[in-house]
Coordinates of C-alpha atoms in Angstrom, one line a residue:
X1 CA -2.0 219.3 145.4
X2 CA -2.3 215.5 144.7
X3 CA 0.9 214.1 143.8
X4 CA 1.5 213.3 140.0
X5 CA 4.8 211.8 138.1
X6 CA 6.6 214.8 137.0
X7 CA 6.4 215.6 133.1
X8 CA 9.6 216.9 131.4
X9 CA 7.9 219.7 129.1
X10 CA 11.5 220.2 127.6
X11 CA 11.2 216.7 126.1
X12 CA 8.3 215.2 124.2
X13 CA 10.0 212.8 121.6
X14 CA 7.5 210.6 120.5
X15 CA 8.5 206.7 121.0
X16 CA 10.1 205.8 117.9
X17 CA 8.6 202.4 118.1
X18 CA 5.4 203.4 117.9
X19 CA 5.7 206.1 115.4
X20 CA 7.6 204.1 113.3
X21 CA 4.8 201.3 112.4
X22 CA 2.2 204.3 112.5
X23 CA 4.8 205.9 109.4
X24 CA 4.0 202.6 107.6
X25 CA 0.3 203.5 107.0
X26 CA 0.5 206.5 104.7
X27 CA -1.9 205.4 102.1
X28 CA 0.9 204.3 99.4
X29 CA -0.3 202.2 96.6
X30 CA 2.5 199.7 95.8
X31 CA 2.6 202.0 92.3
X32 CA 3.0 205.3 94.2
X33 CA 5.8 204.2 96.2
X34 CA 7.9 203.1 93.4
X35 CA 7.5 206.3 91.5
X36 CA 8.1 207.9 94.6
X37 CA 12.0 206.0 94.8
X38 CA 11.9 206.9 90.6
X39 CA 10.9 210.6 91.6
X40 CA 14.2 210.8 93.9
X41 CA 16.4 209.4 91.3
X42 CA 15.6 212.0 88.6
X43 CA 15.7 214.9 90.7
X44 CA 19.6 213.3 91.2
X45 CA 19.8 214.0 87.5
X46 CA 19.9 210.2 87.0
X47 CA 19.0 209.1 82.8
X48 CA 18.9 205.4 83.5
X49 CA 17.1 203.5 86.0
X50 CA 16.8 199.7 87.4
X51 CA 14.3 197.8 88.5
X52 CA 14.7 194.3 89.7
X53 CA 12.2 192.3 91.3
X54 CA 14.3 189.9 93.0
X55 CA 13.6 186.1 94.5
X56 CA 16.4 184.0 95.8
X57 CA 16.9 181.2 98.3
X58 CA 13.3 182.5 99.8
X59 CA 13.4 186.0 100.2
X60 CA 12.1 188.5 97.7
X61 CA 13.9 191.6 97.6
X62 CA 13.4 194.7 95.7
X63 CA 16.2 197.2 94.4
X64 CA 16.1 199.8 92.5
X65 CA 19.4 201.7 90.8
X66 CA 20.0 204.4 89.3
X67 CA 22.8 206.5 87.6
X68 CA 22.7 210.0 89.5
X69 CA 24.8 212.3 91.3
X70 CA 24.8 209.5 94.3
X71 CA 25.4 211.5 98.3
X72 CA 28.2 211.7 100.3
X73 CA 28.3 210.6 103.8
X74 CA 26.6 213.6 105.6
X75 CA 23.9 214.1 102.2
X76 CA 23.5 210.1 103.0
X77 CA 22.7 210.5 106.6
X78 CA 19.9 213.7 105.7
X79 CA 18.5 212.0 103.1
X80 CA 17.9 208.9 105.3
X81 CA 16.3 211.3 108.0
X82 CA 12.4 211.4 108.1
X83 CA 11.3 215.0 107.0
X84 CA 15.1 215.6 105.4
X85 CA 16.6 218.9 104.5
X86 CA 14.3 220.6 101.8
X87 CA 15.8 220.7 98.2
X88 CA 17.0 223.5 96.4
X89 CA 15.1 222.8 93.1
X90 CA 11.3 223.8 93.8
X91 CA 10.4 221.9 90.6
X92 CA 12.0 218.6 91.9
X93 CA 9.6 215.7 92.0
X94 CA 11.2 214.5 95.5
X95 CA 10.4 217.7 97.5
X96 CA 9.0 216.5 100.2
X97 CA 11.7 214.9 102.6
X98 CA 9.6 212.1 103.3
X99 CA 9.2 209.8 100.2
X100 CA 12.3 207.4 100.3
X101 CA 11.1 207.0 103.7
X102 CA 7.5 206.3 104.0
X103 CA 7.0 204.8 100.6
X104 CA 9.9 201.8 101.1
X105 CA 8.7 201.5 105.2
X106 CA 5.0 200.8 103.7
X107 CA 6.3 197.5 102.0
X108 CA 9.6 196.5 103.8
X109 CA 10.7 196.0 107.2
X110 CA 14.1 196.8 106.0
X111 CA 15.4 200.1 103.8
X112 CA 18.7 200.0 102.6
X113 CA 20.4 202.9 101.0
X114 CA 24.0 201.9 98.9
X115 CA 25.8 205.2 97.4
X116 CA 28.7 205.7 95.2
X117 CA 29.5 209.5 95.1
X118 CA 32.9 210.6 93.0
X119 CA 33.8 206.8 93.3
X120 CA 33.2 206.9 97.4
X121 CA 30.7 204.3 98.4
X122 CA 28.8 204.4 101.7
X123 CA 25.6 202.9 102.8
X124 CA 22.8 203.3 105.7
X125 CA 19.7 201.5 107.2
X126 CA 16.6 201.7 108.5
X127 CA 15.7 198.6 110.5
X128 CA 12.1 199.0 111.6
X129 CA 12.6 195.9 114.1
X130 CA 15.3 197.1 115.2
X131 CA 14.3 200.6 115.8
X132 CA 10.8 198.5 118.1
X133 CA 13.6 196.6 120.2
X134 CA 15.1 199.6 121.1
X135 CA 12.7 202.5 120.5
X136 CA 15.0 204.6 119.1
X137 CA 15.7 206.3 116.1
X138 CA 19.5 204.5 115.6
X139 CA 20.5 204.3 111.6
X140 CA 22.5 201.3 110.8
X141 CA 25.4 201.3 109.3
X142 CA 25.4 197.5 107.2
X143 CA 28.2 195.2 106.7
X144 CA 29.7 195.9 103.9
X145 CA 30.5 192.4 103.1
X146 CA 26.8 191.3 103.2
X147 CA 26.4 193.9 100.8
X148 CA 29.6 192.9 98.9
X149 CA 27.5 192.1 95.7
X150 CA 25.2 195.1 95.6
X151 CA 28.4 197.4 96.3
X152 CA 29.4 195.6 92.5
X153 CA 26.3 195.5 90.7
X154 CA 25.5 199.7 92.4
X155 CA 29.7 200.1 90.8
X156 CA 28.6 198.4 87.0
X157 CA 25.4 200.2 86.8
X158 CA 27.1 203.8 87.6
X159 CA 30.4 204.6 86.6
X160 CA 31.1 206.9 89.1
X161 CA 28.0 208.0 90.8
X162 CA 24.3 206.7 91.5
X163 CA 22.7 205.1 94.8
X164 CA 20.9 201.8 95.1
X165 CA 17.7 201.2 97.4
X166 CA 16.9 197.8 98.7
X167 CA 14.2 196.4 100.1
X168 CA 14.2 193.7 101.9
X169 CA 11.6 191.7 104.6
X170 CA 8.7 192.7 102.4
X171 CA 5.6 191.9 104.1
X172 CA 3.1 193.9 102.2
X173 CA 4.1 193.5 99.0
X174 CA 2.9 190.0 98.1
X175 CA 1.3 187.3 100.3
X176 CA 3.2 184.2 101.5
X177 CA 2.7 181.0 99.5
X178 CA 4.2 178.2 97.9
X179 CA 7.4 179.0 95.7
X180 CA 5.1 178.5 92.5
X181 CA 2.4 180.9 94.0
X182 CA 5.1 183.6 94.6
X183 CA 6.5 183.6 91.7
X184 CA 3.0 184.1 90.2
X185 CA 2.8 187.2 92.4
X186 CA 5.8 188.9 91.5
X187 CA 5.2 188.3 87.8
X188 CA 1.8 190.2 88.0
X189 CA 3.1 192.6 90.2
X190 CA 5.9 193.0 87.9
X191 CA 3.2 193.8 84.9
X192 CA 1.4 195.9 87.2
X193 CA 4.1 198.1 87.6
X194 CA 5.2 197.9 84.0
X195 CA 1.6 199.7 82.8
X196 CA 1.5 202.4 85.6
X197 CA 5.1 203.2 85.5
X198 CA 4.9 203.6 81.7
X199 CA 1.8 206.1 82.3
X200 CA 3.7 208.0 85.6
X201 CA 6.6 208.9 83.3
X202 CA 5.3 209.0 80.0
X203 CA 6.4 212.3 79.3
X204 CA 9.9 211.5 80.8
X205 CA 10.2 208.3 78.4
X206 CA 9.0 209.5 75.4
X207 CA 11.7 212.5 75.4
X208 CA 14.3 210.3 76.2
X209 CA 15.4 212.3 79.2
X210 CA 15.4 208.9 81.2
X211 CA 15.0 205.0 80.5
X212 CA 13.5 203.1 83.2
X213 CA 14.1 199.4 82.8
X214 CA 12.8 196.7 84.8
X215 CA 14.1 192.8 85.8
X216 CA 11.6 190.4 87.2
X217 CA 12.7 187.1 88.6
X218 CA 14.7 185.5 85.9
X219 CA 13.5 186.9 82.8
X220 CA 14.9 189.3 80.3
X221 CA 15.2 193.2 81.4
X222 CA 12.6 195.3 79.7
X223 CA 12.4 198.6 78.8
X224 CA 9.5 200.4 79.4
X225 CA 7.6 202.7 76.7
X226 CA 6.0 205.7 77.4
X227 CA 2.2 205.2 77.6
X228 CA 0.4 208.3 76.1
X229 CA -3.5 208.5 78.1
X230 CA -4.7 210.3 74.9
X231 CA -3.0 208.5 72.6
X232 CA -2.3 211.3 70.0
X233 CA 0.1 209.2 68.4
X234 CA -2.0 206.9 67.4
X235 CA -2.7 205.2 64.0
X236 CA -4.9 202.2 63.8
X237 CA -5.1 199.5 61.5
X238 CA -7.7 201.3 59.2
X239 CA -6.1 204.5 59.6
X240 CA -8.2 205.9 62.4
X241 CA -6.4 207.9 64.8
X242 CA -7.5 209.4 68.1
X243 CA -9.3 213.5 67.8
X244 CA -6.7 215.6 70.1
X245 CA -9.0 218.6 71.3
X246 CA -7.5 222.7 71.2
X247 CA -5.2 222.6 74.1
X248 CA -6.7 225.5 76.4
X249 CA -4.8 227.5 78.9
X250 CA -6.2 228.6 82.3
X251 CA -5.3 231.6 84.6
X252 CA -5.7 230.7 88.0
X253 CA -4.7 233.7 90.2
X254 CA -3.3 233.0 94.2
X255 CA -1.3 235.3 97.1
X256 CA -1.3 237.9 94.6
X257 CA 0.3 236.3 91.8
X258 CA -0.6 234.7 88.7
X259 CA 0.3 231.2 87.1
X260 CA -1.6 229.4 84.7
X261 CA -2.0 225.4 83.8
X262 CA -3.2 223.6 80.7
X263 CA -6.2 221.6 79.4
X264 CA -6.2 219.4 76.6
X265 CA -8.6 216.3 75.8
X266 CA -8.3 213.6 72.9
X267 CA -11.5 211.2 72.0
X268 CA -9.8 208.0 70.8
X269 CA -11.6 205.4 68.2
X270 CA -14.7 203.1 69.1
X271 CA -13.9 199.6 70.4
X272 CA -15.3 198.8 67.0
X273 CA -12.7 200.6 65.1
X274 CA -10.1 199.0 66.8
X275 CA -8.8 195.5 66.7
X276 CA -7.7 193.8 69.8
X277 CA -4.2 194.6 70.2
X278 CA -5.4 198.3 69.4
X279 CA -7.8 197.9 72.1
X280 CA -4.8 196.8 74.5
X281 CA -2.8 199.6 73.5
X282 CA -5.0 202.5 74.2
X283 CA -5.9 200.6 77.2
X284 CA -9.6 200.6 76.3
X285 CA -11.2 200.4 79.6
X286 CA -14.6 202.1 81.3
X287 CA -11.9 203.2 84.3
X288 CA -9.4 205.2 81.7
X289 CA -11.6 207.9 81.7
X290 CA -11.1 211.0 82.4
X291 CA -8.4 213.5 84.1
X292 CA -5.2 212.2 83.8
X293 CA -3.5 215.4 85.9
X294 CA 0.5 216.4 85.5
X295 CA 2.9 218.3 87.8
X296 CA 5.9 218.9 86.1
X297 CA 5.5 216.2 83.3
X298 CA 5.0 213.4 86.1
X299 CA 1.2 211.7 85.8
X300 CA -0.2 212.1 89.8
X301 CA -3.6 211.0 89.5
X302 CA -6.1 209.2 87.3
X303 CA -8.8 208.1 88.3
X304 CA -11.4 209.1 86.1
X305 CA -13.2 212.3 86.7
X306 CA -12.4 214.0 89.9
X307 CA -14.6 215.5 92.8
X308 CA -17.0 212.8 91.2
X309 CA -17.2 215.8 88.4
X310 CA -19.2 213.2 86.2
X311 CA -19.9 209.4 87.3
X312 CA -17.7 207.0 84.7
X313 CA -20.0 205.8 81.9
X314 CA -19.3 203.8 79.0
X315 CA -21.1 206.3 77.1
X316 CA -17.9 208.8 77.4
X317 CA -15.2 206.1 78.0
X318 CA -13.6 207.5 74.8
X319 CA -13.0 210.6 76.4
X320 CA -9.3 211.6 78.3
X321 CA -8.5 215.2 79.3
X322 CA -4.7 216.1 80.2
X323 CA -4.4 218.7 82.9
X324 CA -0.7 219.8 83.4
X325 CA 0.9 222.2 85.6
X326 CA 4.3 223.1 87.3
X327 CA 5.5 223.3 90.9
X328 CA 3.8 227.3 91.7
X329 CA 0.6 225.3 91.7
X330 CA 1.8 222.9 94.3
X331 CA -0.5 224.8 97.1
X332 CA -3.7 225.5 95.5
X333 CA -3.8 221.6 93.9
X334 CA -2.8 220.7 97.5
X335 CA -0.5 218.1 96.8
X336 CA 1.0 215.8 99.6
X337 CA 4.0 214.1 100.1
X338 CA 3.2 210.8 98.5
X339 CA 2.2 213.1 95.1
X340 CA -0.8 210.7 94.3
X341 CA -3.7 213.2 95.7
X342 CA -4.6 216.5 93.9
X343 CA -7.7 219.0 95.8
X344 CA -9.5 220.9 93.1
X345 CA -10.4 224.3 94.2
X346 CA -14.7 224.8 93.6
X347 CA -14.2 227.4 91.3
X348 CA -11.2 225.9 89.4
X349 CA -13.8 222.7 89.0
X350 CA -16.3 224.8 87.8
X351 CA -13.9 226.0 84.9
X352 CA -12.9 222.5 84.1
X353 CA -16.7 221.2 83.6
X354 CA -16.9 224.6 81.7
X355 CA -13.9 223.4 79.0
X356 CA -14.9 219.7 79.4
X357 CA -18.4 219.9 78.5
X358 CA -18.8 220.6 75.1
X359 CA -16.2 216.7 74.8
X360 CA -18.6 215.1 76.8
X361 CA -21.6 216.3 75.0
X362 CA -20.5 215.6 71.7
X363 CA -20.3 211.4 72.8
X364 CA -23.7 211.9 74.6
X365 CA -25.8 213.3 72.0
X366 CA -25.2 210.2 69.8
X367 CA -26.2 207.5 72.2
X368 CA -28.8 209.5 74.4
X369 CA -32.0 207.5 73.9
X370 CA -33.7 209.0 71.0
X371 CA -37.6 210.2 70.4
X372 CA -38.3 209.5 67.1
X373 CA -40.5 212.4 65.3
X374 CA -41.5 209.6 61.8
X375 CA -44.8 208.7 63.0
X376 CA -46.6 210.6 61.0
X377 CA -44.4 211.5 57.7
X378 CA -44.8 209.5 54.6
X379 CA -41.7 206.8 56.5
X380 CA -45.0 205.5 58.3
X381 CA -46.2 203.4 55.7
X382 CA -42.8 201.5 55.4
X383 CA -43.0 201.4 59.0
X384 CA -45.7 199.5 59.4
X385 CA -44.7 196.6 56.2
X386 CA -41.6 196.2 57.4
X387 CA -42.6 195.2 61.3
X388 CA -45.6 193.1 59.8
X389 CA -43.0 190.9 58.5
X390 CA -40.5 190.9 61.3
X391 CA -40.9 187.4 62.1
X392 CA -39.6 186.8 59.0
X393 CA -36.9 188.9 57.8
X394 CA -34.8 189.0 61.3
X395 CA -31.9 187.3 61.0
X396 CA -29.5 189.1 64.1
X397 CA -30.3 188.7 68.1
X398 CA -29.8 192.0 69.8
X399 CA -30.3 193.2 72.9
X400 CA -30.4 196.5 74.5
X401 CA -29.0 197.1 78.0
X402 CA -29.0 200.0 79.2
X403 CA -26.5 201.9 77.1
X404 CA -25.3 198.6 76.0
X405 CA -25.8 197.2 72.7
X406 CA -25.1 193.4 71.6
X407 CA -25.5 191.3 69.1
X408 CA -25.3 187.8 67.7
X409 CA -25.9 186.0 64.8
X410 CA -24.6 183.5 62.3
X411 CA -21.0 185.0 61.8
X412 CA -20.8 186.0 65.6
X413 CA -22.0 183.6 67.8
X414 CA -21.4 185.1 71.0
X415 CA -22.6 188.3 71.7
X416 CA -20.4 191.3 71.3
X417 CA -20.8 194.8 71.9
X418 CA -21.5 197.6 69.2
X419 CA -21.0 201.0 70.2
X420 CA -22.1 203.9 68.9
X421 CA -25.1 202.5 67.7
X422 CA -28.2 205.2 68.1
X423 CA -31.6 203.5 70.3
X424 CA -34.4 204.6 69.8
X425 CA -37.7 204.6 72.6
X426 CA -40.6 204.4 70.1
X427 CA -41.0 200.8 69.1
X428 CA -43.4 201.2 66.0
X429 CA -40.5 203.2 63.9
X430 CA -38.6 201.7 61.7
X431 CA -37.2 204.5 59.4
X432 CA -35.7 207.2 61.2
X433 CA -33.9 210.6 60.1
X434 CA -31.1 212.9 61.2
X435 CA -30.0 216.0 60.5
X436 CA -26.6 214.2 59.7
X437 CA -24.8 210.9 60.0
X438 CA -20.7 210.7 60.9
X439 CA -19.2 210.2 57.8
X440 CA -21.6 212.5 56.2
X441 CA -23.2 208.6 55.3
X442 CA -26.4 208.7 53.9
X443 CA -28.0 205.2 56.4
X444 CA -26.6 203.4 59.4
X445 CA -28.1 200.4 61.0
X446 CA -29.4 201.5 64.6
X447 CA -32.1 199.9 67.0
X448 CA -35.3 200.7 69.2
X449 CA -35.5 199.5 73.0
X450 CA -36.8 195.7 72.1
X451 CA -34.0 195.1 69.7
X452 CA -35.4 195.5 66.4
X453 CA -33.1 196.5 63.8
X454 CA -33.8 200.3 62.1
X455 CA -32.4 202.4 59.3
X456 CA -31.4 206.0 60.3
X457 CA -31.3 208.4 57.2
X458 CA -28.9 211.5 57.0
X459 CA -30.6 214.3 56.1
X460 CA -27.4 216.3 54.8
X461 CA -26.9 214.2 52.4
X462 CA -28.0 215.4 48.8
X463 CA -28.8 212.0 47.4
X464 CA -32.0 212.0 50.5
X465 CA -33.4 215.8 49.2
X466 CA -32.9 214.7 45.8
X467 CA -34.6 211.0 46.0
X468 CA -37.5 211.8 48.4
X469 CA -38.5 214.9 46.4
X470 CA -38.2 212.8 42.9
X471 CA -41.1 210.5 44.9
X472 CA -42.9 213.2 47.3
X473 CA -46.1 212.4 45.3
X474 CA -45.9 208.5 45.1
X475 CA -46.7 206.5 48.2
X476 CA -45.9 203.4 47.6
X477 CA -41.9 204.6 45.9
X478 CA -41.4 206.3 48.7
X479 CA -42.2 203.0 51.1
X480 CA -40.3 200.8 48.1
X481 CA -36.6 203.3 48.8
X482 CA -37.6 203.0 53.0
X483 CA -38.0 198.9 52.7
X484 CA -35.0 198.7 50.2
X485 CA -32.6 201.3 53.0
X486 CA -33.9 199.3 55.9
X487 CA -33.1 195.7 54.4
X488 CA -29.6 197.2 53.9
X489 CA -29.5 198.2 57.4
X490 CA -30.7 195.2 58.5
X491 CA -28.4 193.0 56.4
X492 CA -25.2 194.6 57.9
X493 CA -26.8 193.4 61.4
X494 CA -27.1 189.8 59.9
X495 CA -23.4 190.0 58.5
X496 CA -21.8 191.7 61.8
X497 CA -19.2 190.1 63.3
X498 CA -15.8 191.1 65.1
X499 CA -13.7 190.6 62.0
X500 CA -16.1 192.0 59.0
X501 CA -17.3 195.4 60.8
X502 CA -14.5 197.1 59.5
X503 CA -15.5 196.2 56.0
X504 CA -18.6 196.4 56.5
X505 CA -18.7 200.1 57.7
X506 CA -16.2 200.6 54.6
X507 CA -18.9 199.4 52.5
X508 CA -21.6 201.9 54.0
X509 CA -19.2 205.0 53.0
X510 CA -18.3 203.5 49.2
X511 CA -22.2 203.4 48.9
X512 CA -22.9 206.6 50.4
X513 CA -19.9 208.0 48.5
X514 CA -21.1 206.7 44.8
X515 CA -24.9 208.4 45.8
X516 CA -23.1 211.7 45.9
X517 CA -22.0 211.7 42.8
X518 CA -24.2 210.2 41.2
X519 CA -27.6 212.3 43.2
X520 CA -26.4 215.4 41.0
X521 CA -28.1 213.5 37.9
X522 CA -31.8 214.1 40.3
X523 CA -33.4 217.0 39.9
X524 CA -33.3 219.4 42.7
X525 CA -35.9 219.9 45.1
X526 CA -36.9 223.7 43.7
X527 CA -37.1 222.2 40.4
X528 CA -40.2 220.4 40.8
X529 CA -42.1 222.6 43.5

């Protein structure tokens, strides 16, 4: 037997300074580990929390307070403890025993825990230097008189009770720079925070069960509004609000038992029915998309449409589903520590694209490319005058992109993008129909491939039955009401601009409106057959 260093198999601690630095690469995002501190401070029943984003003399710190039931000594020393005593509450957003932890450690060198429980202040630290020098796992106790003036602030904030987390020798929060280009960081990073914060907690803001507030540098606190992904609340300018979809619920059965969780989905306004502070507020982006998934009333993921359900497209950007469910759920959504990863079971997915379809359709069908079915109908003759003169009568530049449509002309100089707007592959059509228009609208300006402005006719409306009939038999009427639709249509393209569309659009429906009263003066289509 060949001689070998004796192993002590009743020992096998691994080195703390190893581990340690190995903790600090969990996957936070800088926004998950701040709810993370947030989640622990409302399952200590706190209603008001601080944020500050601190720079002085140098050194940035960041500290966060909050108003709760603070710990004792001993519930100071578990919580501090990596994989800490499991809560009593299974509903509690801090359940894991591992979030104060990991999620400070990922940004800071240096975690320090103040608490005030019943009046009785105590503090601990973790020292991730320290803890390398010596490899081991030794909590510091800090000086309370380099803490003199967080002991205060930790004592004005609470009352009574509520704990304070600092962190300090952050080396991957920002980047070092000059004092002007640190400041610059903070301040984004303090925006940053600002919009994902107001989304993570939404629910918890909008109810008023807790105010988050938040200090950066040496501006004015702020406190943060609930953000709302499907913005149900929503009125704009010109009275358009968002569509909130039937709220559906879903059994999902597990170890024998069975829980359920919700689905509901809102499609908000166009870009072009919303002006540019709307467009800010609903947060109007190709990456808002999508699932925004709950657990207990706390947003844990969005990131547009999971399990690459559907790839994001600007075609459905409108479209946000809600999924929310409680803590019984916890196992089959496999959720980890850091609460910013959600597994969807195959045939749970399955189900979701089952309820989500129909959404999605409804924003495809209108843009899909379109095959137009005129050529032959008595629209071709119109067709063919109106592109002979084309050189003539064009007066907007668009261009078709993809999906994409822009458009310039006199009133809008640079190109800006209509949405909505139907394209169409045949080239040679210039008069299209459908079975119905939104609005119930009997035109709309839309476009083939190359950019050439067309009229699209709704067929529902009774002023088209009633006016085509009157001039079935007459060529050259029916080509006179297809030049006079189209020159409409392609008017609006040679008037768009950012400011006018709403009025424009408005003028479309007060048109189409007057034809609908006035179309029961026609004669009806059996009338004349």
């Amino acid at each position: 037997m060949s001689q070998q260093t004796e192993i002590q198999e009743d020992d096998f601690r691994p080195s703390a300074a190893r581990l340690v630095e190995s903790l600090r690469d969990t996957g936070y995002s800088r926004e998950a580990a701040f709810a993370d501190i947030i989640d622990n401070a409302i399952a200590a029943n706190s209603t008001k929390i601080l944020i500050e984003l601190q720079y002085m003399y140098g050194e940035f710190r960041v500290i966060m307070t909050d108003n709760g039931d603070g710990m004792s000594e001993g519930e100071l020393r578990n919580a501090m403890r990596y994989g800490s005593e499991k809560r009593a509450n299974p509903k509690s957003l801090g359940k894991f025993g591992m979030g104060l932890k990991t999620a400070s450690t990922a940004f800071c060198r240096r975690l320090v825990v103040l608490t005030q429980k019943n009046g009785v202040q105590s503090g601990r630290a973790w020292d991730i230097d320290r803890i390398i020098k010596t490899d081991r796992w030794e909590l510091e106790t800090p000086n309370t008189n380099d803490y003199y003036d967080d002991y205060e602030e930790l004592s004005d904030f609470t009352d009574n009770s509520g704990t304070m987390i600092i962190w300090e020798n952050t080396d991957h929060l920002i980047k070092q720079g000059s004092e002007r280009q640190v400041r610059q960081q903070i301040n984004s990073l303090g925006k940053e925070l600002q919009a994902e914060l107001s989304a993570i907690f939404c629910k918890y803001l909008a109810s008023g069960e807790v105010s988050i507030a938040m200090k950066v540098g040496d501006t004015p606190t702020t406190e943060l509004k609930g953000w709302d992904p499907i913005c149900a609340d929503l009125i704009t300018a010109d009275g358009v609000r968002s569509r909130v979809l039937k709220e559906k619920t879903v059994p999902v059965e597990f170890d024998g038992k069975t829980a359920s969780f919700s689905v509901k989905g809102s499609i908000i306004p166009s870009q072009n029915e919303l002006n540019s502070e709307e467009r800010e507020f609903v947060r109007y982006s190709l990456d808002n998309q999508g699932f925004y998934i709950y657990r207990e009333g706390r947003l844990i993921w969005h990131d547009g449409w999971p399990h690459r359900m559907y790839k994001k497209e600007s075609k459905i950007t409108r479209l946000r589903v809600e999924l929310h469910f409680d803590h019984e759920l916890d196992d089959v959504f496999s959720i980890d520590f850091r609460k910013s990863r959600v597994i969807i079971p195959v045939d749970i997915r399955e189900e979701l694209k089952r309820l989500v379809a129909p959404w999605r359709q409804e924003l495809l069908k209108g843009q899909e490319r379109l095959v137009s079915a005129n050529t032959n109908r008595a629209h071709g003759p119109a067709d063919k005058a109106i592109d002979k003169h084309k050189k003539y009568t064009k007066n907007a530049d668009i261009k078709v992109d993809g999906d994409k449509v822009t458009i310039r002309n006199e009133n809008q100089p640079q190109p800006t993008l209509i949405e909505g707007v139907r394209i169409y592959e045949d080239k040679t059509v210039r008069v299209h129909e459908e079975d119905s228009l939104l609005g119930d609208d009997l035109w709309e300006p839309s476009c083939d491939e190359e950019g050439n402005t067309c009229v699209t006719l709704g067929k529902s409306h009774p002023y088209f039955h009633k006016m085509y009939n009157v001039c079935k038999d007459n060529i050259e009427a029916m080509k006179a009401l297809d030049m006079l639709l189209w020159s409409l249509a392609n008017a609006e393209h040679g008037e768009y601009s950012e400011a006018n569309r709403h009025t424009l659009k408005g003028y479309r429906q007060k048109v189409s409106q007057t034809l609908r009263y006035l179309s029961i003066e026609l004669p009806d289509a059996e009338e004349n057959e």
